[in-house]
Short mmCIF file of C-alpha atoms in Angstrom, two decimals:
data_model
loop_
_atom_site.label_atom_id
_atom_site.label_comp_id
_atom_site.label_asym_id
_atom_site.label_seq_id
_atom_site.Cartn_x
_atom_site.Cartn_y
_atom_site.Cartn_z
CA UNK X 11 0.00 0.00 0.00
CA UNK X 12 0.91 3.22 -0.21
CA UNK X 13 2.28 5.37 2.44
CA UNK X 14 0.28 7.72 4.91
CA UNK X 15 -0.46 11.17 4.18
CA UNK X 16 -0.76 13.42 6.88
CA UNK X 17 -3.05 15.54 5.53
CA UNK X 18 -1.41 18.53 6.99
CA UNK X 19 -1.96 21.97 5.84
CA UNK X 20 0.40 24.59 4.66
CA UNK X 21 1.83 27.18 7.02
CA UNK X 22 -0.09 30.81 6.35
CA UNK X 23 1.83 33.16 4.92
CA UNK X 24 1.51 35.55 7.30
CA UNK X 25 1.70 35.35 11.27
CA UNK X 26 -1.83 35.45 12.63
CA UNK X 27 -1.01 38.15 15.66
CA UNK X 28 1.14 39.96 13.06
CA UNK X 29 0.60 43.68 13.72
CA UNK X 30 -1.45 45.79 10.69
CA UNK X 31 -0.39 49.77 9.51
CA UNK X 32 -2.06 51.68 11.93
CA UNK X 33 -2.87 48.94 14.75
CA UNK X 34 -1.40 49.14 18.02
CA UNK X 35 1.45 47.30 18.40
CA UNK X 36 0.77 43.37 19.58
CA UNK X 37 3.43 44.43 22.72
CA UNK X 38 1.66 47.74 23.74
CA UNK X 39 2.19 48.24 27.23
CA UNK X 40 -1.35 47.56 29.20
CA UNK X 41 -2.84 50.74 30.79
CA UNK X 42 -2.50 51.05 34.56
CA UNK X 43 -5.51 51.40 36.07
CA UNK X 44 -4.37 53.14 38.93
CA UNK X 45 -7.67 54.07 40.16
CA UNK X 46 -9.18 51.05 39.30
CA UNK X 47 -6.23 48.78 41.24
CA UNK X 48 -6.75 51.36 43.81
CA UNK X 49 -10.42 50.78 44.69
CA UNK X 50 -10.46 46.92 44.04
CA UNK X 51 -8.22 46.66 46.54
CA UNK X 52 -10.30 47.74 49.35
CA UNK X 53 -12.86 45.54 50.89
CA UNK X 54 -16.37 45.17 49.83
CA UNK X 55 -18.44 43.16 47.88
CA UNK X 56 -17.43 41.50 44.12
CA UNK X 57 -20.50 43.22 42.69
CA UNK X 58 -19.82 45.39 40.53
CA UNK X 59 -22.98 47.98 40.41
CA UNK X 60 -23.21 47.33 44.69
CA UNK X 61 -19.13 48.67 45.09
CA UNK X 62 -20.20 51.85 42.83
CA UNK X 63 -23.21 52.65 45.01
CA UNK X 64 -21.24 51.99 48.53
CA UNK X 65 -18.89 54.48 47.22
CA UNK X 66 -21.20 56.93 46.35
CA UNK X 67 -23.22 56.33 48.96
CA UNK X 68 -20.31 56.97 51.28
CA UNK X 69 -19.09 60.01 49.22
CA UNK X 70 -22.58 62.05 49.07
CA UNK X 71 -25.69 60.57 50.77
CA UNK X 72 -23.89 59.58 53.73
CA UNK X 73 -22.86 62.91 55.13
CA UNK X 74 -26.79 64.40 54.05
CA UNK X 75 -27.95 61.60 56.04
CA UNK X 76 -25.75 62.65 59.05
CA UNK X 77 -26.57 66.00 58.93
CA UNK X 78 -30.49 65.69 58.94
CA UNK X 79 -29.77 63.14 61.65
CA UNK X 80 -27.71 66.22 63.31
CA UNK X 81 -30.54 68.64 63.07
CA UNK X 82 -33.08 65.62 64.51
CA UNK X 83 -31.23 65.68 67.68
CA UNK X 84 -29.74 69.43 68.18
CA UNK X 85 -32.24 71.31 66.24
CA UNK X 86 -35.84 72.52 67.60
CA UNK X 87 -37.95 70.71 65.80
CA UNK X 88 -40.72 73.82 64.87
CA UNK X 89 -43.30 73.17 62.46
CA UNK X 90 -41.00 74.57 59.62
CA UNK X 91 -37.97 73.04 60.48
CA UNK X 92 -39.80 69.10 60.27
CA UNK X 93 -41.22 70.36 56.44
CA UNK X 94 -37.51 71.29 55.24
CA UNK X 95 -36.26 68.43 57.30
CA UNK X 96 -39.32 66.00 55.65
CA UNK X 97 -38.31 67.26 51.99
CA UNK X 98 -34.89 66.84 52.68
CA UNK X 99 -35.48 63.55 53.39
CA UNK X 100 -37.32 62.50 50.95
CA UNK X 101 -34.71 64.07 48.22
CA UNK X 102 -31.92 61.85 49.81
CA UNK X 103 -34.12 59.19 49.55
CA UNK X 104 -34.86 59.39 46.13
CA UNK X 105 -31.27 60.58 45.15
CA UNK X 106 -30.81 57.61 46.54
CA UNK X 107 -33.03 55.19 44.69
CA UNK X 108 -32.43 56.91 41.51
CA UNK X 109 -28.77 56.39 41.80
CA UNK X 110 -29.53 52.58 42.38
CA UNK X 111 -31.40 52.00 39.21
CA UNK X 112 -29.02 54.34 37.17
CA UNK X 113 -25.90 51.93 38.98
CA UNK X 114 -28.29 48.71 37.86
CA UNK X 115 -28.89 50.29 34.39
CA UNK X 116 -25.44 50.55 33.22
CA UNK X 117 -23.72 47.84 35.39
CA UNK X 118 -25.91 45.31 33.36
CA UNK X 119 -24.00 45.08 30.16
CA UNK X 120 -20.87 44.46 31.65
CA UNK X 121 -22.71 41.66 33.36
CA UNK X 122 -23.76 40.75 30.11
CA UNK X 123 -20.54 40.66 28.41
CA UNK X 124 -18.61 39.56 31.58
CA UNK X 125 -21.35 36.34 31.55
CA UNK X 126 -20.72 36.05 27.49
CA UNK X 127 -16.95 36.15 27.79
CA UNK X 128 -16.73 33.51 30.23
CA UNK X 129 -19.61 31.00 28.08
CA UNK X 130 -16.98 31.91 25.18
CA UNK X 131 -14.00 30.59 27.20
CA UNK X 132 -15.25 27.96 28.66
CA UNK X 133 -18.18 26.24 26.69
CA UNK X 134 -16.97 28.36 23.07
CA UNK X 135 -20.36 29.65 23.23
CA UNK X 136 -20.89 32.46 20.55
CA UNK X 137 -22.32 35.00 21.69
CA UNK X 138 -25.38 36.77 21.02
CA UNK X 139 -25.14 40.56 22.33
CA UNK X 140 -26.97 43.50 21.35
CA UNK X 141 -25.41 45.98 18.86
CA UNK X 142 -27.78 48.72 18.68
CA UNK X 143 -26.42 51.38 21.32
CA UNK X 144 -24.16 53.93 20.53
CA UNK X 145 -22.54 55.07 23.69
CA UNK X 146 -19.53 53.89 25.09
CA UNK X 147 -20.40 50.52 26.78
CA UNK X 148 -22.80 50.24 23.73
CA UNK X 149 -20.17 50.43 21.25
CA UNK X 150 -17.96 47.98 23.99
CA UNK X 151 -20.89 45.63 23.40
CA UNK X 152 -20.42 45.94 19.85
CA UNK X 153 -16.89 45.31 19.25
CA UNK X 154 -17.09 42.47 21.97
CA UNK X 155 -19.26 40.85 19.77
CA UNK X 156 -18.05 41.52 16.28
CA UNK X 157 -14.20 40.27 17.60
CA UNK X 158 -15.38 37.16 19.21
CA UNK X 159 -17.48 35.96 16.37
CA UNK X 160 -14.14 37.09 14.14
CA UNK X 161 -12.19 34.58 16.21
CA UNK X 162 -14.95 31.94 16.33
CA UNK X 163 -14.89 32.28 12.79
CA UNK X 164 -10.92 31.96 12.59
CA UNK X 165 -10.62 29.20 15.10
CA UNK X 166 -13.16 27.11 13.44
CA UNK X 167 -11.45 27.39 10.15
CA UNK X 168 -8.27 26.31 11.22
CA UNK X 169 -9.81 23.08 12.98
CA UNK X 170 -11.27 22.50 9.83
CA UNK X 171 -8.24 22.81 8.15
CA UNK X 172 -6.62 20.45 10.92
CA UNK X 173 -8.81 17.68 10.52
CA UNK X 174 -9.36 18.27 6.68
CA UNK X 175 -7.35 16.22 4.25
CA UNK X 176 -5.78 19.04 1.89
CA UNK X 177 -6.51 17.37 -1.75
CA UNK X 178 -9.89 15.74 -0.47
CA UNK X 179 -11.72 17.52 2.14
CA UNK X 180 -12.56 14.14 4.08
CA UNK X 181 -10.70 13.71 7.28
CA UNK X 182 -7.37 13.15 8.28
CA UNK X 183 -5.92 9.85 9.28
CA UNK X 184 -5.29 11.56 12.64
CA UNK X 185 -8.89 12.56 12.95
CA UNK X 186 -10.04 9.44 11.82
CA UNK X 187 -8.33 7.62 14.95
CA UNK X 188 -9.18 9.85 17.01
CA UNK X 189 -13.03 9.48 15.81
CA UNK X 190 -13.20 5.79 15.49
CA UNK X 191 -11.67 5.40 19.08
CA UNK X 192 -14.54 6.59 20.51
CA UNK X 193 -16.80 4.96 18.15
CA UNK X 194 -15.49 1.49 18.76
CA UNK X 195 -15.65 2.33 22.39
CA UNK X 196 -18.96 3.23 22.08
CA UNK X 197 -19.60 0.10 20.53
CA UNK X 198 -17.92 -1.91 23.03
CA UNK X 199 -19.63 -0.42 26.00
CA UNK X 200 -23.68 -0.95 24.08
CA UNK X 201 -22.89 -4.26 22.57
CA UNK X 202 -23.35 -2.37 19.00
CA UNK X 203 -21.95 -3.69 15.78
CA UNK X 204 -19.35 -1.84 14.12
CA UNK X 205 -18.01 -2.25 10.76
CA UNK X 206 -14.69 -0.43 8.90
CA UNK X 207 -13.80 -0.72 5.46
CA UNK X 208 -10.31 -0.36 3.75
CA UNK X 209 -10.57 0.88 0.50
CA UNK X 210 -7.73 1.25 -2.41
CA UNK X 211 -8.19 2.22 -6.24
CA UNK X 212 -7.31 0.10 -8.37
CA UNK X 213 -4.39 0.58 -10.56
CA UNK X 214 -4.58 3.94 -9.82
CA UNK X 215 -0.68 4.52 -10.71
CA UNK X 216 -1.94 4.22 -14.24
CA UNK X 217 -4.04 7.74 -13.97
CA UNK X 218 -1.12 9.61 -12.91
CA UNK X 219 1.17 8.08 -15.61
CA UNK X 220 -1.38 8.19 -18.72
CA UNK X 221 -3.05 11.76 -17.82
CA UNK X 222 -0.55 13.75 -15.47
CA UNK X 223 -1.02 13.70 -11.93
CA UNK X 224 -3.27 17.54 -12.09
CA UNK X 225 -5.60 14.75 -13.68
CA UNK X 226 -5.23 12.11 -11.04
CA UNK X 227 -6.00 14.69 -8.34
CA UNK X 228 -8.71 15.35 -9.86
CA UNK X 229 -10.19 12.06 -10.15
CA UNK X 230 -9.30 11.52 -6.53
CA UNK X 231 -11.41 14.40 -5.54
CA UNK X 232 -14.39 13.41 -7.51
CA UNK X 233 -13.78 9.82 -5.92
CA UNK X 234 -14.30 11.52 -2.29
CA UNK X 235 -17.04 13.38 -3.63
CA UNK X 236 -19.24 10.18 -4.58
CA UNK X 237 -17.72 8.51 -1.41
CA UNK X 238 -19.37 11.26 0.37
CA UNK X 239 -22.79 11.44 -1.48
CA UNK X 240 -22.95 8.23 -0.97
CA UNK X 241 -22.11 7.53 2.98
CA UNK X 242 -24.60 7.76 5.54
CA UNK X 243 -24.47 10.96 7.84
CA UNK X 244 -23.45 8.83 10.89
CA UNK X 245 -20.55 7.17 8.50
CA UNK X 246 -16.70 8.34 9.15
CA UNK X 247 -14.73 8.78 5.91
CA UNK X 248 -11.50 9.59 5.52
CA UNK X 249 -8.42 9.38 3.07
CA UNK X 250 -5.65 8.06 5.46
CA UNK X 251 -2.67 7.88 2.17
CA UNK X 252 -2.52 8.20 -1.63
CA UNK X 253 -5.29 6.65 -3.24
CA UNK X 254 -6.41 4.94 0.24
CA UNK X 255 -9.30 5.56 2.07
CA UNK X 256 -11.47 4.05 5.11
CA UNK X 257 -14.93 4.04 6.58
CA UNK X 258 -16.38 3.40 9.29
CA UNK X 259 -20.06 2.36 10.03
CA UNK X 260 -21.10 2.83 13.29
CA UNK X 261 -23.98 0.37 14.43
CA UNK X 262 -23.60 -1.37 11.55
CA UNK X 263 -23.05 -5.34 11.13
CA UNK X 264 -21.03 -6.85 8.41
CA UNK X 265 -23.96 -7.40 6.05
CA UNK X 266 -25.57 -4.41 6.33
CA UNK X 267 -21.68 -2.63 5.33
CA UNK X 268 -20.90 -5.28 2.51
CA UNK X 269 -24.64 -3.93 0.97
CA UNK X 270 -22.99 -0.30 1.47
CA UNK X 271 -19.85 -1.06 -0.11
CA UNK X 272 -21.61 -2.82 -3.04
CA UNK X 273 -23.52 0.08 -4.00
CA UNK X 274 -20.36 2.19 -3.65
CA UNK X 275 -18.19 0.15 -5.70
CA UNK X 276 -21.18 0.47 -8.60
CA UNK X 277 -21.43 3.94 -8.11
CA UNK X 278 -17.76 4.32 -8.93
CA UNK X 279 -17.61 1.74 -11.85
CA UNK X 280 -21.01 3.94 -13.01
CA UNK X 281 -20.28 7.04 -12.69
CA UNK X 282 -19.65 8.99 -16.41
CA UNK X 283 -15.59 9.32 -16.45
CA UNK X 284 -15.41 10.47 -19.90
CA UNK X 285 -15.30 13.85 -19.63
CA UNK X 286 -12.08 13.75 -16.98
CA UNK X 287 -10.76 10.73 -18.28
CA UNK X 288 -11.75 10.62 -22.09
CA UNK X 289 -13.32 7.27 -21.85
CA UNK X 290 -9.83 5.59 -22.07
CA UNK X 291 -10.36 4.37 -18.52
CA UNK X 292 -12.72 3.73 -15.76
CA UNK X 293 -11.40 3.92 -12.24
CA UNK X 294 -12.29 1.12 -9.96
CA UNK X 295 -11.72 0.20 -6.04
CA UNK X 296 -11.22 -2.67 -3.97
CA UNK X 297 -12.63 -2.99 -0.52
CA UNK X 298 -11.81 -4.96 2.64
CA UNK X 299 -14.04 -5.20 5.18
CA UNK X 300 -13.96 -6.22 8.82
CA UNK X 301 -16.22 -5.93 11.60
CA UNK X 302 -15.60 -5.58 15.11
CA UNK X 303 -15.03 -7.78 17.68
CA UNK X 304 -15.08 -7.82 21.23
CA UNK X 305 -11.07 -6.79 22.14
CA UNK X 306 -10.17 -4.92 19.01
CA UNK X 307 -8.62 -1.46 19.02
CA UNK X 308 -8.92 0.53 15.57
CA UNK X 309 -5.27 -0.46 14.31
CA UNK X 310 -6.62 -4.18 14.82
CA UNK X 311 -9.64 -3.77 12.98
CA UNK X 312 -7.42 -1.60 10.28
CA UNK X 313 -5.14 -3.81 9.85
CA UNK X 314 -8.10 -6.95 9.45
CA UNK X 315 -9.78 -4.87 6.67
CA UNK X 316 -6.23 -3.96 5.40
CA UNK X 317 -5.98 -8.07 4.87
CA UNK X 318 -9.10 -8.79 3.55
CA UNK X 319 -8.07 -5.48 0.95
CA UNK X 320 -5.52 -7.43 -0.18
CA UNK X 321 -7.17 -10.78 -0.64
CA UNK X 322 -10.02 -8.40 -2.90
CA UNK X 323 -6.65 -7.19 -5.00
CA UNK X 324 -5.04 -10.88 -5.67
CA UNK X 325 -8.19 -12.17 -6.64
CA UNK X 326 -8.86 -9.44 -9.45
CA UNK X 327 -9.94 -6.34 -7.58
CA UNK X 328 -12.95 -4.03 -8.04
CA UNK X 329 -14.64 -6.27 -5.52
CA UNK X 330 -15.80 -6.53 -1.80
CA UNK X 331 -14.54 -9.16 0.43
CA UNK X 332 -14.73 -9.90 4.09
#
């Protein structure tokens, strides 16, 4: 057979942190916060709209509050004196309140995108925040959001492209080990059938010889393209090496697979080649199948299907055999 392909991608061409004309540099010093440092420092509680009132409360309403209590004790308390001393009162007290729900108004979106920050990191939740304010913690709100679906964006492509086989776009052979590890576990642990196939072209050397290799990548892609119109959702496809590929179907017994594989191999031997090929040649496969037993690991049952590939190829390939 032939050997592995790693499927690995090609280094980008530029750094992804690299620094763009105009953008602060990636080093920039951090600002200091002395303020900030200053006031978290003291005790009190983690809340963030609570700490703003206590300070406020301790800065403004507090001394009001003494003083009316001052007049209460020292000051004759005439008719006049308890009216200024009632609406006095009553301002604090709804100086106070108001302050409250102001604190509560604008300490929500940082709750907001404190809560959707920390979904992001831990659970890579995208986030879903509002982007129709325009003042400052609006606009915070905003950029939050646009940046972190940027990187969503960025960091999903690049697991794509880590799992991706370059030439096919089915998996990896790393990917594909890592998936059918927990698949045969899974199948292990339920009692459920499993069954993986090994699958080579047939005399595929022949494409790259008679029609250029551009051509035999070609045909290789189209080859993964009916593999995957034909697969099952649940199936796990992947090229793990040159013209070799593998399946696996989960829940699956050997019967059921061999019927899979059949249909495959026809679609293949059916399909219209002509206009890649110029009806000179029809590309066929050969397929070994194994299911899976009650000890295997993945490189067992590999290496069973591998056998069973090879018995299909010394008795005349294009065919399925268990």
């Amino acid at each position: 057979m032939q050997g592995i392909d790693s499927g690995s991608v090609s280094p980008p061409e530029k750094a992804a942190g690299a620094a763009r004309p105009g953008s602060p540099a990636s080093g920039a010093k951090a600002p200091s916060l002395r303020l900030y440092n200053l006031l978290a420092k003291l005790p009190g509680p983690r809340n963030f709209a609570v700490r703003i009132f206590m300070f406020s409360f301790v800065g403004t309403q507090l001394p009001l509050f003494a003083l009316l209590l001052y007049i209460l004790v020292n000051v004759e308390l005439t008719a006049e004196v308890l009216t200024t001393f009632s609406i006095v009162l009553v301002a604090a007290l709804l100086g106070s309140v108001s302050t409250v729900i102001a604190l509560l108004a604008y300490s929500e979106p940082v709750g907001v995108l404190s809560r959707a920050m920390q979904n992001y990191s831990t659970d890579d939740y995208e986030p879903n925040l509002p982007e129709n304010y325009n003042d400052e913690i609006g606009e915070l709100m905003a950029n939050t959001q646009g940046a972190l679906k940027k990187l969503h964006s960025m960091i999903h492509s690049m697991h794509e492209l880590s799992i991706r086989d370059e030439l096919t776009g089915l998996y990896n052979r790393r990917f594909f080990v890592e998936q059918a590890e927990q698949l045969l576990s899974r199948a292990h642990r339920y009692g459920e059938p499993l069954t993986l196939i090994f699958i080579d072209m047939d005399n595929f050397k022949q494409v790259n010889d008679r029609f250029s290799h551009a051509v035999g990548d070609q045909t290789l892609r189209k080859v993964a393209e009916l593999m995957s119109d034909t697969a099952r959702g649940s199936d796990l496809t992947a090229r793990i090496g040159g013209d070799e590929f593998v399946i696996v179907f989960p829940n699956t017994p050997i019967g059921r697979a061999k019927h899979l594989c059949e249909r495959l191999r026809l679609t293949l031997e059916n399909y219209d080649w002509a206009p890649l090929l110029g009806g000179r040649m029809v590309p066929t496969m050969s397929i070994g199948v194994a299911e899976a037993q009650k000890d295997d690991t993945v490189e067992m049952l590999i290496d069973r299907a591998d056998a069973n590939l090879h018995k299909a190829k010394l008795d005349g390939r294009n065919q399925v055999i268990e």
